[in-house]
């Protein structure tokens, strides 16, 4: 039986260049695979992203999702579940493409741009 804890995967092997690191990368990939199959999601540790950057990003997402449905629905990659759904969810996907300009950012909150 699977644990109820969210799997946490150490991705630090991807930020080191020593030869012994290859085994660490293989282990991380297997843990990611297993987490996706078993749980459908995971969290990562030792990714090198500063905590203040993560906090700022979370604050911007909270502000964005607190805006009106009308403003959010004007964006091409925003989805909101219908009332027939078992639960309510919102989803906003930001896609980066090397072949096109990245210009599908919401206007609110302004730092999102």
XYZ file of C-alpha atoms in Angstrom:
113
model
C 0.000 0.000 0.000
C 1.298 3.448 -0.910
C 2.144 6.005 1.744
C -0.132 9.031 2.057
C 2.889 11.368 2.131
C 3.640 13.395 -0.985
C 6.823 11.983 -2.528
C 9.809 14.340 -2.283
C 12.569 13.850 -4.824
C 16.105 15.200 -4.498
C 17.091 16.682 -7.862
C 20.519 17.948 -6.750
C 22.318 15.342 -8.901
C 21.244 17.381 -11.947
C 23.194 20.375 -10.643
C 26.511 18.588 -10.064
C 29.034 17.537 -12.670
C 30.990 14.727 -11.013
C 30.993 11.263 -12.590
C 29.468 9.600 -9.531
C 26.483 11.801 -10.159
C 25.110 9.618 -12.974
C 23.804 7.110 -10.447
C 22.067 9.932 -8.569
C 20.380 11.099 -11.778
C 19.174 7.574 -12.520
C 17.800 7.267 -8.985
C 15.967 10.609 -9.271
C 14.454 9.618 -12.625
C 13.227 6.305 -11.209
C 11.714 8.107 -8.201
C 9.956 10.579 -10.516
C 8.613 7.727 -12.626
C 7.379 5.839 -9.567
C 5.797 8.960 -8.054
C 3.954 9.726 -11.298
C 2.639 6.174 -11.589
C 1.730 5.736 -7.931
C 0.636 9.235 -6.862
C 0.268 11.340 -9.991
C 2.435 14.116 -8.540
C 5.526 14.817 -6.452
C 7.530 17.653 -4.982
C 11.202 18.332 -5.548
C 13.971 19.277 -3.141
C 17.412 20.783 -3.650
C 16.376 22.479 -6.901
C 18.309 25.673 -6.261
C 15.352 28.048 -6.608
C 15.550 30.682 -3.847
C 12.704 30.611 -1.318
C 11.907 34.284 -1.918
C 11.374 33.555 -5.644
C 9.022 30.698 -4.793
C 7.113 32.886 -2.328
C 6.768 35.706 -4.866
C 5.492 33.253 -7.480
C 2.912 31.805 -5.082
C 1.726 35.315 -4.186
C 1.276 36.160 -7.872
C -0.727 32.984 -8.495
C -2.966 33.737 -5.510
C -3.591 37.232 -6.884
C -4.273 35.877 -10.373
C -6.773 33.261 -9.221
C -8.548 35.872 -7.077
C -9.321 38.014 -10.170
C -12.703 37.903 -11.876
C -13.696 34.891 -13.971
C -14.255 37.258 -16.898
C -10.620 38.395 -16.847
C -9.264 34.861 -16.402
C -11.514 33.393 -19.118
C -10.093 35.889 -21.621
C -6.803 33.956 -21.545
C -6.383 31.037 -23.967
C -4.834 28.623 -21.457
C -7.167 29.181 -18.518
C -9.648 26.440 -17.635
C -12.292 26.278 -14.949
C -14.409 23.256 -14.166
C -18.098 23.358 -14.911
C -20.777 23.175 -12.228
C -21.425 19.564 -13.230
C -17.918 18.626 -12.058
C -17.505 16.757 -8.775
C -15.229 19.512 -7.512
C -14.167 22.952 -8.584
C -10.759 23.479 -10.052
C -8.971 26.177 -11.977
C -5.987 25.700 -14.214
C -3.723 28.197 -15.936
C -0.916 26.880 -18.086
C 1.982 29.024 -19.187
C 3.704 27.518 -22.190
C 7.162 28.449 -23.325
C 7.924 27.912 -26.971
C 11.172 28.565 -28.783
C 9.251 29.240 -31.989
C 6.928 31.982 -30.767
C 6.981 35.064 -28.587
C 5.865 34.555 -25.018
C 2.947 36.967 -24.836
C 0.099 35.074 -23.163
C 0.538 36.512 -19.679
C -2.338 37.848 -17.643
C -2.359 41.571 -16.941
C -3.191 40.980 -13.302
C -1.071 40.843 -11.200
C 1.259 43.251 -13.053
C 4.482 41.485 -11.895
C 3.271 38.376 -13.753
C 4.338 39.988 -16.998
